[in-house]
Short mmCIF file of C-alpha atoms in Angstrom, two decimals:
data_model
loop_
_atom_site.label_atom_id
_atom_site.label_comp_id
_atom_site.label_asym_id
_atom_site.label_seq_id
_atom_site.Cartn_x
_atom_site.Cartn_y
_atom_site.Cartn_z
CA ASP A 21 0.00 0.00 0.00
CA GLN A 22 1.72 3.13 -1.27
CA GLN A 23 0.96 5.90 1.22
CA VAL A 24 2.91 8.48 -0.76
CA LYS A 25 2.34 8.49 -4.47
CA GLN A 26 4.16 10.24 -7.26
CA ASN A 27 2.07 9.32 -10.24
CA SER A 28 4.33 10.78 -12.89
CA PRO A 29 7.49 8.71 -13.31
CA SER A 30 9.02 11.33 -15.55
CA LEU A 31 8.67 14.94 -16.58
CA SER A 32 10.37 16.95 -19.29
CA VAL A 33 10.44 20.76 -19.36
CA GLN A 34 12.24 23.47 -21.24
CA GLU A 35 14.95 25.50 -19.57
CA GLY A 36 13.54 28.68 -18.06
CA ARG A 37 10.02 27.29 -17.72
CA ILE A 38 8.30 26.12 -14.58
CA SER A 39 8.61 22.49 -13.42
CA ILE A 40 5.72 21.19 -11.36
CA LEU A 41 6.16 17.90 -9.57
CA ASN A 42 3.18 16.38 -7.83
CA CYS A 43 2.72 14.13 -4.85
CA ASP A 44 -0.39 12.62 -3.26
CA TYR A 45 -0.71 10.95 0.09
CA THR A 46 -3.30 8.82 1.79
CA ASN A 47 -2.42 8.95 5.49
CA SER A 48 -4.09 11.86 7.25
CA MET A 49 -1.66 11.44 10.16
CA PHE A 50 1.22 12.83 8.10
CA ASP A 51 2.17 16.26 9.39
CA TYR A 52 5.48 16.98 7.70
CA PHE A 53 6.39 16.74 4.05
CA LEU A 54 9.74 16.92 2.31
CA TRP A 55 11.20 17.01 -1.16
CA TYR A 56 14.57 15.51 -2.00
CA LYS A 57 16.61 15.61 -5.18
CA LYS A 58 18.76 12.68 -6.18
CA TYR A 59 21.41 12.16 -8.80
CA PRO A 60 22.41 8.61 -9.82
CA ALA A 61 24.86 6.93 -7.46
CA GLU A 62 24.53 9.71 -4.89
CA GLY A 63 22.57 10.15 -1.70
CA PRO A 64 19.42 12.29 -1.77
CA THR A 65 19.81 15.99 -1.14
CA PHE A 66 17.22 17.76 0.98
CA LEU A 67 15.49 20.56 -0.93
CA ILE A 68 12.55 21.92 0.97
CA SER A 69 9.93 20.90 3.49
CA ILE A 70 6.56 22.01 4.74
CA SER A 71 4.64 21.49 7.93
CA SER A 72 0.97 20.60 7.77
CA ILE A 73 0.09 23.87 9.48
CA LYS A 74 1.22 25.76 6.40
CA ASP A 75 0.07 25.72 2.82
CA LYS A 76 3.13 27.19 1.17
CA ASN A 77 6.86 27.34 1.72
CA GLU A 78 9.32 29.07 -0.53
CA ASP A 79 13.09 28.86 -0.80
CA GLY A 80 14.65 30.58 -3.77
CA ARG A 81 13.53 28.89 -6.97
CA PHE A 82 11.72 26.16 -5.05
CA THR A 83 8.21 26.44 -3.67
CA VAL A 84 6.17 23.68 -2.09
CA PHE A 85 2.40 23.92 -1.91
CA LEU A 86 0.30 21.79 0.40
CA ASN A 87 -3.43 21.14 -0.02
CA LYS A 88 -4.44 19.16 3.04
CA SER A 89 -8.06 18.70 2.04
CA ALA A 90 -6.94 17.09 -1.21
CA LYS A 91 -3.98 15.32 0.41
CA HIS A 92 -1.81 16.74 -2.30
CA LEU A 93 1.45 18.63 -2.46
CA SER A 94 3.48 19.97 -5.30
CA LEU A 95 6.98 21.27 -5.86
CA HIS A 96 7.41 24.20 -8.22
CA ILE A 97 10.80 25.00 -9.66
CA VAL A 98 11.05 28.27 -11.48
CA PRO A 99 12.94 28.98 -13.58
CA SER A 100 14.04 25.44 -14.35
CA GLN A 101 17.70 24.91 -15.13
CA PRO A 102 19.50 21.98 -16.79
CA GLY A 103 21.24 21.26 -13.47
CA ASP A 104 17.82 20.55 -11.97
CA SER A 105 17.65 17.35 -14.03
CA ALA A 106 17.48 14.59 -11.43
CA VAL A 107 15.03 12.31 -9.67
CA TYR A 108 12.81 14.09 -7.16
CA PHE A 109 11.39 12.22 -4.20
CA CYS A 110 8.46 13.26 -2.08
CA ALA A 111 8.50 12.03 1.51
CA ALA A 112 6.20 12.35 4.49
CA SER A 113 6.32 11.75 8.21
CA GLY A 114 4.05 11.83 11.20
CA SER A 115 4.45 11.76 14.93
CA TRP A 116 2.16 8.91 15.83
CA ALA A 117 3.33 6.39 18.38
CA GLY A 118 5.78 3.87 17.02
CA ASN A 119 6.58 5.79 13.85
CA ASN A 120 10.03 6.63 15.15
CA ARG A 121 10.49 9.58 12.79
CA LYS A 122 10.51 7.39 9.70
CA LEU A 123 10.03 8.99 6.34
CA ILE A 124 7.58 7.39 3.94
CA TRP A 125 8.80 7.79 0.38
CA GLY A 126 7.22 8.13 -3.00
CA LEU A 127 8.71 6.33 -5.98
CA GLY A 128 10.21 9.45 -7.46
CA THR A 129 9.77 11.56 -10.59
CA SER A 130 12.61 11.88 -13.04
CA LEU A 131 12.87 15.48 -14.22
CA ALA A 132 14.67 16.37 -17.42
CA VAL A 133 15.27 20.05 -18.11
CA ASN A 134 16.15 20.58 -21.73
CA PRO A 135 18.40 23.48 -22.80
CA GLY B 55 21.81 21.01 7.19
CA ALA B 56 24.11 18.25 8.31
CA VAL B 57 27.22 16.73 6.79
CA VAL B 58 27.24 12.96 6.50
CA SER B 59 30.02 10.78 5.13
CA GLN B 60 30.09 7.13 4.15
CA HIS B 61 33.01 4.80 3.70
CA PRO B 62 33.75 3.13 1.44
CA SER B 63 32.05 4.75 -1.52
CA TRP B 64 32.20 1.48 -3.42
CA VAL B 65 33.26 -2.05 -2.62
CA ILE B 66 33.52 -5.31 -4.50
CA CYS B 67 33.66 -8.54 -2.56
CA LYS B 68 33.42 -12.25 -3.08
CA SER B 69 30.33 -14.20 -2.22
CA GLY B 70 30.41 -15.44 1.37
CA THR B 71 32.52 -12.64 2.77
CA SER B 72 31.36 -9.85 5.08
CA VAL B 73 31.50 -6.15 4.31
CA LYS B 74 31.32 -3.24 6.73
CA ILE B 75 30.02 0.17 5.71
CA GLU B 76 30.57 3.20 7.94
CA CYS B 77 28.31 6.21 8.28
CA ARG B 78 29.61 9.28 10.06
CA SER B 79 27.86 12.44 11.15
CA LEU B 80 30.58 15.06 10.79
CA ASP B 81 29.11 18.19 12.29
CA PHE B 82 26.71 17.15 15.01
CA GLN B 83 25.88 14.29 17.30
CA ALA B 84 23.23 12.01 15.87
CA THR B 85 21.24 9.86 18.24
CA THR B 86 19.30 8.42 15.33
CA MET B 87 20.60 7.24 11.99
CA PHE B 88 18.81 5.37 9.23
CA TRP B 89 20.02 2.80 6.71
CA TYR B 90 18.44 2.59 3.29
CA ARG B 91 18.90 0.43 0.25
CA GLN B 92 18.16 1.44 -3.32
CA PHE B 93 17.78 -0.92 -6.22
CA PRO B 94 18.30 0.39 -9.76
CA LYS B 95 15.51 2.70 -10.88
CA GLN B 96 13.59 2.16 -7.66
CA SER B 97 12.77 4.19 -4.63
CA LEU B 98 14.58 4.17 -1.32
CA MET B 99 13.85 1.24 0.95
CA LEU B 100 14.32 1.80 4.65
CA MET B 101 16.18 -1.12 6.16
CA ALA B 102 16.55 -0.12 9.78
CA THR B 103 16.65 2.69 12.30
CA SER B 104 19.86 2.89 14.27
CA ASN B 105 19.72 4.39 17.75
CA GLU B 106 22.88 5.21 19.66
CA GLY B 107 23.46 2.85 22.54
CA SER B 108 20.59 0.51 21.77
CA LYS B 109 19.62 -2.19 19.32
CA ALA B 110 18.59 -1.18 15.84
CA THR B 111 14.98 -1.41 14.78
CA TYR B 112 14.63 -3.37 11.56
CA GLU B 113 11.89 -3.02 8.99
CA GLN B 114 9.72 -5.96 8.16
CA GLY B 115 11.45 -8.38 5.83
CA VAL B 116 14.99 -7.22 6.64
CA GLU B 117 17.14 -9.95 8.17
CA LYS B 118 18.78 -8.54 11.28
CA ASP B 119 21.34 -11.35 11.40
CA LYS B 120 22.41 -10.61 7.87
CA PHE B 121 22.53 -6.85 8.12
CA LEU B 122 24.22 -6.07 11.41
CA ILE B 123 23.95 -2.50 12.59
CA ASN B 124 26.05 -0.97 15.33
CA HIS B 125 25.57 2.60 16.51
CA ALA B 126 28.31 2.74 19.09
CA SER B 127 28.80 6.49 19.22
CA LEU B 128 26.88 9.67 18.46
CA THR B 129 28.82 10.16 15.25
CA LEU B 130 29.23 6.66 13.85
CA SER B 131 26.92 3.89 12.74
CA THR B 132 28.07 0.81 10.86
CA LEU B 133 26.23 -1.63 8.64
CA THR B 134 27.83 -5.04 8.17
CA VAL B 135 26.54 -7.25 5.40
CA THR B 136 27.38 -10.75 6.56
CA SER B 137 27.97 -13.70 4.26
CA ALA B 138 27.25 -11.53 1.27
CA HIS B 139 25.56 -12.95 -1.80
CA PRO B 140 25.13 -11.46 -5.27
CA GLU B 141 21.53 -10.50 -4.45
CA ASP B 142 22.92 -8.21 -1.72
CA SER B 143 24.51 -6.09 -4.43
CA SER B 144 22.92 -2.70 -4.12
CA PHE B 145 23.38 0.95 -3.26
CA TYR B 146 23.34 1.47 0.49
CA ILE B 147 22.71 4.93 1.91
CA CYS B 148 22.66 6.18 5.46
CA SER B 149 20.98 9.27 6.82
CA VAL B 150 20.99 11.17 10.07
CA PHE B 151 18.16 12.80 11.86
CA SER B 152 19.27 16.17 13.12
CA GLY B 153 16.39 16.86 15.45
CA ARG B 154 16.64 20.53 14.62
CA GLU B 155 14.33 20.60 11.65
CA ALA B 156 11.34 18.38 12.43
CA ASP B 157 11.85 15.01 10.72
CA THR B 158 14.33 16.15 8.09
CA GLN B 159 16.99 13.58 7.36
CA TYR B 160 20.35 14.32 5.79
CA PHE B 161 21.94 11.67 3.65
CA GLY B 162 25.39 10.35 3.06
CA PRO B 163 26.76 9.90 -0.45
CA GLY B 164 25.99 6.17 -0.52
CA THR B 165 28.03 2.99 -0.90
CA ARG B 166 27.86 0.81 -3.97
CA LEU B 167 28.26 -2.85 -3.01
CA THR B 168 28.92 -5.45 -5.67
CA VAL B 169 29.09 -9.10 -4.63
CA LEU B 170 30.70 -11.43 -7.14
#
């Protein structure tokens, strides 16, 4: 049962345009959401996070939007750059008993930014 | 953020041997570290949660006797793959939980294990 879903395995955008990566979740106990970027044969790099008490968090070119009622979040990258080409993972966590701060991961979306 | 290192970055070993992978938190003391495994073109799979001074908590389906985890200090956790087999070949990644930014984890660069 995939609690965090990234339904688009891949996305291709033109340099300078906006990249929108989507993530859906099913567990209403999640209260913290994160986006990571990963290059092949490297560990994931933390990009941005958002608490469930917010609906938007912005850091430079990266903005995460959270729609709790729809159980949906998205990562916007604008403007997109060729160096943004990587796999992006959505992850979620919650503080229920026994969760032990684990992150629940989506399957990732491979973003290709074309020059 | 947090700076995390892993050693070795890659290792090749013969079937039946044991391999130890180190994960170090370089700029803060980590009471909790995580070990993940990633198969090609797949997502991250959490193997176990490593807590300093206590036994690791393994995820369902992960053999604790095969993947030995030791978190002996606040800056070092080790994963030992015992009696390695070719199916253990994978990319192993550790992460640390900083405790300063909710549940954000910071990852090491990963270790590529190839078992011949």
